[in-house]
Coordinates of C-alpha atoms in Angstrom, one line a residue:
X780 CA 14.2 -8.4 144.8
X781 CA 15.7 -10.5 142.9
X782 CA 14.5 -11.4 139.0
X783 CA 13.1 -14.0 138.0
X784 CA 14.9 -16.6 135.8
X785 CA 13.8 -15.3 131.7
X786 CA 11.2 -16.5 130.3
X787 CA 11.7 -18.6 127.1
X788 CA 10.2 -16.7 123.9
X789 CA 7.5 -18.4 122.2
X790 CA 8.3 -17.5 118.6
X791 CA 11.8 -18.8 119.4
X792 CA 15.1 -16.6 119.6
X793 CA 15.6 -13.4 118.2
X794 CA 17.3 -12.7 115.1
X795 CA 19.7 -10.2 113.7
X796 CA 17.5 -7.3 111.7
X797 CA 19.6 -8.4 108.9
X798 CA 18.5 -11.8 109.0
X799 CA 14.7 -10.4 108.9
X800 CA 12.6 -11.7 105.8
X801 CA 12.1 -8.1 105.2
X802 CA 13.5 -5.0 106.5
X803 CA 11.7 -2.5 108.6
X804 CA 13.4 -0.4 105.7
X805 CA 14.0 -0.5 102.4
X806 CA 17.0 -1.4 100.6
X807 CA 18.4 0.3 97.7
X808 CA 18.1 -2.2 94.6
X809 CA 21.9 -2.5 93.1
X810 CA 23.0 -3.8 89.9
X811 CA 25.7 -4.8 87.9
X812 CA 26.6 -4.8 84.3
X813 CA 27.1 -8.5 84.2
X814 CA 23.5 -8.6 85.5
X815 CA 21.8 -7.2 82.3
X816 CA 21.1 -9.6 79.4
X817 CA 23.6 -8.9 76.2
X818 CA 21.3 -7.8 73.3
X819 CA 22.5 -7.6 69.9
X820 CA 22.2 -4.1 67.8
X821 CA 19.0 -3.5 65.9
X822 CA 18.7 -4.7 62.4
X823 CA 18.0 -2.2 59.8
X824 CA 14.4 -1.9 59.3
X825 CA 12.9 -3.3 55.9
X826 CA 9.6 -3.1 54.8
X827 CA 7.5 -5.9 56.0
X828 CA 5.6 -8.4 53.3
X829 CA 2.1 -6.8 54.1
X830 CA 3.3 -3.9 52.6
X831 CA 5.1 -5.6 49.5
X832 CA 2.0 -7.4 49.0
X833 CA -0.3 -4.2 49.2
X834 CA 1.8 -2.2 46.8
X835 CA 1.5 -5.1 44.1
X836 CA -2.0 -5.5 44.4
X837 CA -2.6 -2.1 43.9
X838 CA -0.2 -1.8 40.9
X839 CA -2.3 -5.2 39.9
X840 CA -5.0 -3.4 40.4
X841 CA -4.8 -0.4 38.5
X842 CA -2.8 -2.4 35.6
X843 CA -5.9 -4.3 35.2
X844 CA -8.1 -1.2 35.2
X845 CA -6.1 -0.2 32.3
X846 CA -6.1 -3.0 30.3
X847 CA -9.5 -3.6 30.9
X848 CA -10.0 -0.1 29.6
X849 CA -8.4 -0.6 26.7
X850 CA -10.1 -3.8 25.7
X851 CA -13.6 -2.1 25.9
X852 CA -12.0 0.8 23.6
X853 CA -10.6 -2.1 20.8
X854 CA -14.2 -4.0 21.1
X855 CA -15.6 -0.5 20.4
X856 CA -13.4 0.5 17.2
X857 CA -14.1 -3.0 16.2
X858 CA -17.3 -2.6 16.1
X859 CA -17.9 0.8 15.0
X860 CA -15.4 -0.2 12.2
X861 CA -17.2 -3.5 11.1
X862 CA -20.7 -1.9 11.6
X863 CA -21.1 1.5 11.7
X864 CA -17.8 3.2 9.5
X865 CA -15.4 2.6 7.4
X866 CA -12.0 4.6 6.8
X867 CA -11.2 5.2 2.9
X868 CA -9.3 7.3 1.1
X869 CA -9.6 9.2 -2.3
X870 CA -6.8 8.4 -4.7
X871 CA -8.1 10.0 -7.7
X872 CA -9.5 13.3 -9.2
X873 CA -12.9 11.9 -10.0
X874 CA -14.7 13.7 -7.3
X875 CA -13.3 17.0 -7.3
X876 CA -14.4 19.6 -6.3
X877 CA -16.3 17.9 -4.0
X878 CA -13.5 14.8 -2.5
X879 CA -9.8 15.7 -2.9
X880 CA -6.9 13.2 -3.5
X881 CA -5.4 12.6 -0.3
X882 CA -8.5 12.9 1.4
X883 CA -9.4 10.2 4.3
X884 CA -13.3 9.4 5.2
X885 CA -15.4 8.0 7.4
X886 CA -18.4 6.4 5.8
X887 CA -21.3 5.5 6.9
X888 CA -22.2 2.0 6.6
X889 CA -25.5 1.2 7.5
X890 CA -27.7 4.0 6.1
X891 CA -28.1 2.0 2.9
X892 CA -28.1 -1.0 4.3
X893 CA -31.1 -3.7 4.4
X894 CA -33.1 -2.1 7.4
X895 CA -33.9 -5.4 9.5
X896 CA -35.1 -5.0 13.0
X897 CA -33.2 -2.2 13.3
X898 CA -34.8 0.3 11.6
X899 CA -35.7 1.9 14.5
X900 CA -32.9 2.6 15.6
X901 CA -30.3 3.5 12.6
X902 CA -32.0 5.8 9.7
X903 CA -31.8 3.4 6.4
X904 CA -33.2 4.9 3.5
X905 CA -32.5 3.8 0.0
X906 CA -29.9 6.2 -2.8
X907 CA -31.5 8.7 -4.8
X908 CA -30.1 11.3 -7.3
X909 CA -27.7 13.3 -5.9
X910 CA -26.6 10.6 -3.0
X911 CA -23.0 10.1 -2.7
X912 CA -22.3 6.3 -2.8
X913 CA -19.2 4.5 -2.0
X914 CA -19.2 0.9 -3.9
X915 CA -17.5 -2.3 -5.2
X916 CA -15.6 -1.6 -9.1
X917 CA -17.6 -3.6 -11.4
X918 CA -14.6 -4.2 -12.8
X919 CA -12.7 -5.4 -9.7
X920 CA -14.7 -6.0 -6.5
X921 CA -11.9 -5.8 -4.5
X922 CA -11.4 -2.2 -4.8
X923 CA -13.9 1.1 -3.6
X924 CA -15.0 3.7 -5.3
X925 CA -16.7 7.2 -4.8
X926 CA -19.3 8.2 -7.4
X927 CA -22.7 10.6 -7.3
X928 CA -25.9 8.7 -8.1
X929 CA -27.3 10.9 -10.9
X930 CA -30.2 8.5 -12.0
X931 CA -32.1 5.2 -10.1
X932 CA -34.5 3.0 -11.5
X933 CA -36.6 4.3 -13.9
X934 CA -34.5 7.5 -14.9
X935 CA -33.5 8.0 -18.5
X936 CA -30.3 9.9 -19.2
X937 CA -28.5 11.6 -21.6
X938 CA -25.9 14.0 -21.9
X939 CA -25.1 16.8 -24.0
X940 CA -23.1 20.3 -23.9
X941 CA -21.6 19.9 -20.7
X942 CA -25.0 20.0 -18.9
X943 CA -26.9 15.8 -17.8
X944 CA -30.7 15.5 -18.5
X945 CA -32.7 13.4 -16.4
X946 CA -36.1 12.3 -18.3
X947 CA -35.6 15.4 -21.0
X948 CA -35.2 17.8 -17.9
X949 CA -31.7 19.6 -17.7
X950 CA -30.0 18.8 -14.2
X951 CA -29.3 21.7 -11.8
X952 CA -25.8 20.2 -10.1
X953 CA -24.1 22.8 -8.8
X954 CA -21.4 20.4 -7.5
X955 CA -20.4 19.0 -11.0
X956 CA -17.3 20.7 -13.1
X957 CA -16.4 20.6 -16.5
X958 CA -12.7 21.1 -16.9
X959 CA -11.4 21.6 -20.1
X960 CA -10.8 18.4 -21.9
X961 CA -10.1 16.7 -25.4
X962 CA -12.7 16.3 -27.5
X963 CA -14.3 12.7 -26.3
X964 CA -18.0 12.2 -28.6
X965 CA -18.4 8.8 -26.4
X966 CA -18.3 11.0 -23.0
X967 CA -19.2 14.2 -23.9
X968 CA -22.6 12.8 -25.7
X969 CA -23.5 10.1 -23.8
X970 CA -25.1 8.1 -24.8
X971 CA -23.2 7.6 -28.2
X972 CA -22.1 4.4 -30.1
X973 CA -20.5 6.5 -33.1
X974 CA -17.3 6.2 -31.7
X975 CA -15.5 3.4 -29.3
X976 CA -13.8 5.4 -25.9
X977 CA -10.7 2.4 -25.3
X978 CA -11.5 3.2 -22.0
X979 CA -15.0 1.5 -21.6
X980 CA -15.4 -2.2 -20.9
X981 CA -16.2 -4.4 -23.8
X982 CA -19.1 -6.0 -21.8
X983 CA -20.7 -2.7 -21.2
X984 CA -20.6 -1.4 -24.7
X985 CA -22.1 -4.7 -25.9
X986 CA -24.9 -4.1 -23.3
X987 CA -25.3 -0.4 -24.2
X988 CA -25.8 -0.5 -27.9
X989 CA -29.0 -2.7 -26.8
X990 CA -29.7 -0.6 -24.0
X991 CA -30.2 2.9 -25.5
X992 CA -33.9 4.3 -26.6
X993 CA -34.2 7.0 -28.7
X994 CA -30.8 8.8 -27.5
X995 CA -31.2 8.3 -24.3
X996 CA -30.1 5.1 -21.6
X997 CA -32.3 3.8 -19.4
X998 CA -31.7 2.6 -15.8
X999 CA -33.4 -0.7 -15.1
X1000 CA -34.9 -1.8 -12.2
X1001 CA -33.0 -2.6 -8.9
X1002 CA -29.9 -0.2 -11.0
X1003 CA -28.2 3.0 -10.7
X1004 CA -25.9 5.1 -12.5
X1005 CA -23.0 7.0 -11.2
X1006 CA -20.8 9.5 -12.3
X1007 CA -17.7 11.9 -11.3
X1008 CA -18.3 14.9 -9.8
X1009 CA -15.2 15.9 -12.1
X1010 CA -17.4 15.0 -15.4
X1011 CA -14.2 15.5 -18.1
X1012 CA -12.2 13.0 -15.8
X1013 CA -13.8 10.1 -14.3
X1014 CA -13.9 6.5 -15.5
X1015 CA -18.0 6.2 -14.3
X1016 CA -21.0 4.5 -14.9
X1017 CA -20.5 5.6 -18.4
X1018 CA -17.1 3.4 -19.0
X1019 CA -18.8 0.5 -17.2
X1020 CA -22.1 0.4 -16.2
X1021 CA -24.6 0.5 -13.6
X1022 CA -23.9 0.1 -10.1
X1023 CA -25.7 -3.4 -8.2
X1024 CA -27.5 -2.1 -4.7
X1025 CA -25.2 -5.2 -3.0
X1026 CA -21.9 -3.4 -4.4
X1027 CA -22.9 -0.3 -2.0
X1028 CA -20.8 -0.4 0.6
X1029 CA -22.3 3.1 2.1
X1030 CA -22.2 6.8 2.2
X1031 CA -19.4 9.4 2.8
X1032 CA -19.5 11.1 6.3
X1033 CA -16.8 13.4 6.8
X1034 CA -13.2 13.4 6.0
X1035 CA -10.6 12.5 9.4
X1036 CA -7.6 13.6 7.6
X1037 CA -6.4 15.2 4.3
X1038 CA -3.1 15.3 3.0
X1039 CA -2.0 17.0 0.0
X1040 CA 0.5 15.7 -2.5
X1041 CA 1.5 18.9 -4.3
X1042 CA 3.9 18.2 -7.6
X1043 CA 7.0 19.6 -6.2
X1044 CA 5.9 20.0 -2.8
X1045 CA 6.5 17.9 -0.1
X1046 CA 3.5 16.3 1.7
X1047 CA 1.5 18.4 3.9
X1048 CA -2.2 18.4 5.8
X1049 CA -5.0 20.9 4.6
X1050 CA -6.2 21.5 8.0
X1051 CA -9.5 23.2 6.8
X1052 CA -10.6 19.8 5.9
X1053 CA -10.8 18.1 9.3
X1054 CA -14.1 17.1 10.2
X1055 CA -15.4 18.0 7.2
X1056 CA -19.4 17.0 6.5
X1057 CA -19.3 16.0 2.9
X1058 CA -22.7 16.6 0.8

């Protein structure tokens, strides 16, 4: 039997299995050096503008903190400074015992002053004997001084043997001192017009010789008269006049700082004296 002539193949001839579209195997995937894209070498890394950015703001950030912290303490010390205290220092021996030279206070400025709408809140009160008063000089307004209120309107004074009298009654002051001195009638016995101190203002001993009753001065109203705590060495009330309630600047606090000018000694603090109440 004899075949039959072949049949043609309906999905046309047959090709080569390496002609296929895809092999009935896979093929191992080959490549070449030439075949891979060329890349440069990495830069070096730098930090990237976020981060720049984020460190400045938060150097802005707490700069302005700072500052703004510092602003709030000036607008304090202002304020406290223009309102409340005042720094001053003692240049003189008037006040010993009591002030030193070389000492630095704070005073109080508003417990004297004109009460207000505040009242309230601050304690005003008015001086009275014994209050320590810091003050315009008569003499020059430009300058302060420390004195002890030892009479307000009203009082009469007079002096005599080391010891004040205040309307005929001796004065208990256990802060005063009498330090030996030359003989002075004018300070010693005040009042006394027998003889001229050079040390007393010409307007004041006009005013005083019209101003004294029966050995003693007076202090008129809206007045007071102030005197050394050192009595043998302060230029006081005595050497020109009573002091004007608008002169009163305020009251001593405390001393911040002392510092001692020993003749022959160099400069030094007295550390007992910091923060120092002073009555």
């Amino acid at each position: 039997m004899t075949a039959g002539p072949a049949q043609p193949d309906p999905h046309g001839p047959a090709r080569p299995e390496s002609q296929l579209p895809f092999s009935s195997s896979p093929q191992p995937l080959t490549f070449r050096a030439s075949d891979l894209p060329s890349h440069a070498s990495a830069p070096p890394q730098v930090p990237s503008r976020p981060t720049v950015r984020r460190r400045g703001t938060l150097l802005a950030t707490a700069f302005g903190s700072v500052a703004a912290s510092l602003a709030r303490l000036t607008a304090v010390a202002l304020f406290v400074i223009t309102f409340l205290v005042q720094p001053t220092q003692i240049p003189s021996s008037s006040m010993e015992p009591t002030l030193l030279v070389g000492d630095l206070l704070l005073v109080n400025k508003q417990v004297f002053a004109p009460a207000g709408h505040w009242r309230w809140l601050l304690p005003y009160r008015t001086p009275h004997d014994g209050s320590l008063v810091v003050f315009h000089y008569p003499v020059d307004p430009n300058q302060l001084l420390v004195k002890r209120v030892v009479a307000v309107a009203g009082d009469r004074i007079h002096l005599q043997n080391n010891v004040l009298y205040r309307n005929g009654a001796p004065q208990n002051e256990p802060w005063s001192q009498y330090v030996p001195a030359g003989r002075s009638p004018y300070r010693d016995r005040f009042p006394n017009l027998q003889e001229a101190d050079p040390s007393a203002e010409a307007t004041w001993w006009i005013e005083l010789r019209s101003s004294i009753r029966a050995g003693e001065l007076p202090v008129p109203p809206g007045r007071y008269f102030a005197m050394g705590d050192n009595r043998n060495d302060s230029l006081d009330s005595r050497y020109w006049g009573f002091v004007r309630p608008d002169a009163i600047v305020g009251e001593p606090l405390l001393t911040y700082l002392s510092i001692a000018h020993e003749p022959g000694d160099r400069p030094h603090l007295r550390r007992d004296r910091f923060g120092k109440v002073i009555r």
